[in-house]
Amino acid sequence: MSDAKSKIMQAASKLFLEGGYKALSVRAIAREAGVSTIGIYSHFDGKQGILDALYIEGFAQVEATCALPDGVTDRDAAIETVVRQYLRSVQAHEAHYRLIFGEQSPDFSPSEDARKAGAQAFARLLERSAEFLPDHSADEVRNAALEIWALIHGFVSLRQHVTALKTQSTDWEDQVVRAVRIHVAALDQTRS
Amino acid sequence: MSDAKSKIMQAASKLFLEGGYKALSVRAIAREAGVSTIGIYSHFDGKQGILDALYIEGFAQVEATCALPDGVTDRDAAIETVVRQYLRSVQAHEAHYRLIFGEQSPDFSPSEDARKAGAQAFARLLERSAEFLPDHSADEVRNAALEIWALIHGFVSLRQHVTALKTQSTDWEDQVVRAVRIHVAALDQTRS
DNA sequence: GCCTGATCATAACAGTGTTATACAAATGTC
DNA sequence: GACATTTGTATAACACTGTTATGATCAGGC
């Protein structure tokens, strides 16, 4: 990666982290990077290219939350770890998270490479789900992974958008953990 | 509602339905309504006011999916009805649904009245949840309603944004129904 | 009829992402 | 090393966005 390209990417990440999508104009990025706007077009595919790179970062962050520290073998503890890591990551990288779920970004359409980042994050969650449900078929594990992700992400998204649902942060986190545990346990008892 | 205001609202709804958020510029709305742009500012609070009205429509659509036809008393049948109604509504009003969950709309911040529409939709889901879990406390019912909504909305949002998760439409709908049923049944067995 | 507030047409403003233009720098070829 | 080609750059211009400003008209109340 060239010097200018790297400067631009750092500037974009910084602005995004600090000010969210709204802070991310082509002129603001160029100014922050100390280059002129044309660099955004020669090194990235304009604003779309910038958003693409941030999108890939966003799903990489999600993927990282599906990794377990050594020593966590108990299913309920593992679920709790993954869920809390996920929720912490959303909090630390809110703009990235909103980007990967299409928020605030009219006209942005992820590239093929960027889409693959979503698939990769899901693959990591699939691995965890297979561990949660060791005696289940591949289809069942896939469905379980999807349901786990739906529950967690559903909570996050509802909390961001339906203000009537705001509760204390720890109560809410505990509820997400509990809901996922209950759901996985119910799936484990439901064999086809 | 005055004639111009009504024309503007109809134009906005039409454009939104047909072309989504991107179709909704102030000039496009004014042109479609046959007025000049200043009407958007005198009858609504500019573009924010237009989005507010559409936002309220969006949550009203969600709320309507929580109504059951007469004769549906079986819990599993009721869950299936609500879930399928919800998914159908999302499909029919995709732009509205995206708006209420913050998608594509930089700078839009819902008014207090608009926020209340979200609370109202949740209240309707609360009523259904109380019927699903008749012997549970108000807190448990509230948690259940939140989890049901998280599951359904989580599925919808993941399907919209993580292309790796695309499956056949009916398989996917069936899975949402099944997941909600399993979850509610598990909650019913979990008494505190 | 006068006054006030609401509504309206139109132009201008400040911002957006992108493209055009001319030039400079880097790389490749002989 | 000289020349040609490619890549990168600064800057201005373009087309579009939401919004405000300006001057005029309309509607309602006294």
Tab-separated table of N, CA and C (backbone and C1' of nucleotides) in Angstrom, chain A residues 4 27 36-38 42-43, chain D residues 8-14:
chain	number	residue	atom	x	y	z
A	4	ALA	N	0.291	7.487	0.180
A	4	ALA	CA	-0.938	8.279	0.085
A	4	ALA	C	-2.162	7.412	0.373
A	27	ARG	N	-14.099	15.462	0.844
A	27	ARG	CA	-13.235	16.589	1.179
A	27	ARG	C	-12.654	16.491	2.588
A	36	SER	N	-5.170	15.885	-1.938
A	36	SER	CA	-6.363	16.467	-2.538
A	36	SER	C	-7.366	15.361	-2.851
A	37	THR	N	-8.597	15.752	-3.137
A	37	THR	CA	-9.667	14.756	-3.255
A	37	THR	C	-9.425	13.723	-4.350
A	38	ILE	N	-8.655	14.113	-5.364
A	38	ILE	CA	-8.451	13.179	-6.482
A	38	ILE	C	-7.830	11.852	-6.012
A	42	SER	N	-8.099	7.927	-7.322
A	42	SER	CA	-7.047	7.111	-7.936
A	42	SER	C	-6.682	5.910	-7.066
A	43	HIS	N	-6.723	6.060	-5.741
A	43	HIS	CA	-6.334	4.943	-4.857
A	43	HIS	C	-7.504	4.067	-4.440
D	8	DG	P	-1.160	5.159	-9.308
D	8	DG	O5'	-0.913	6.674	-8.928
D	8	DG	C5'	0.407	7.108	-8.599
D	8	DG	C4'	0.429	8.610	-8.448
D	8	DG	C3'	-0.680	9.183	-7.556
D	8	DG	O3'	-0.063	10.007	-6.585
D	8	DG	C1'	-0.576	10.345	-9.624
D	9	DT	P	-0.917	10.675	-5.422
D	9	DT	O5'	-1.123	12.145	-5.961
D	9	DT	C5'	0.016	12.981	-6.173
D	9	DT	C4'	-0.416	14.303	-6.757
D	9	DT	C3'	-1.576	14.942	-6.015
D	9	DT	O3'	-1.087	16.031	-5.261
D	9	DT	C1'	-1.789	15.128	-8.391
D	10	DA	P	-2.060	16.870	-4.273
D	10	DA	O5'	-2.395	18.147	-5.161
D	10	DA	C5'	-1.340	18.945	-5.676
D	10	DA	C4'	-1.921	20.154	-6.403
D	10	DA	C3'	-3.004	20.882	-5.626
D	10	DA	O3'	-2.839	22.276	-5.856
D	10	DA	C1'	-3.913	20.070	-7.660
D	11	DT	P	-3.747	23.338	-5.048
D	11	DT	O5'	-4.945	23.577	-6.072
D	11	DT	C5'	-4.638	23.971	-7.403
D	11	DT	C4'	-5.870	23.926	-8.259
D	11	DT	C3'	-7.127	24.512	-7.606
D	11	DT	O3'	-7.423	25.726	-8.255
D	11	DT	C1'	-7.584	22.515	-8.843
D	12	DA	P	-8.703	26.626	-7.807
D	12	DA	O5'	-9.699	26.339	-9.013
D	12	DA	C5'	-9.199	26.299	-10.354
D	12	DA	C4'	-10.261	25.765	-11.284
D	12	DA	C3'	-11.648	26.355	-11.048
D	12	DA	O3'	-12.209	26.669	-12.309
D	12	DA	C1'	-11.754	23.997	-10.901
D	13	DA	P	-13.635	27.447	-12.381
D	13	DA	O5'	-14.579	26.279	-12.913
D	13	DA	C5'	-14.155	25.502	-14.032
D	13	DA	C4'	-15.088	24.339	-14.219
D	13	DA	C3'	-16.571	24.713	-14.092
D	13	DA	O3'	-17.245	24.168	-15.216
D	13	DA	C1'	-16.063	22.893	-12.660
D	14	DC	P	-18.768	24.548	-15.488
D	14	DC	O5'	-19.520	23.186	-15.124
D	14	DC	C5'	-19.052	21.963	-15.683
D	14	DC	C4'	-19.738	20.810	-15.016
D	14	DC	C3'	-21.232	21.047	-14.787
D	14	DC	O3'	-21.959	20.075	-15.520
D	14	DC	C1'	-20.171	20.153	-12.850
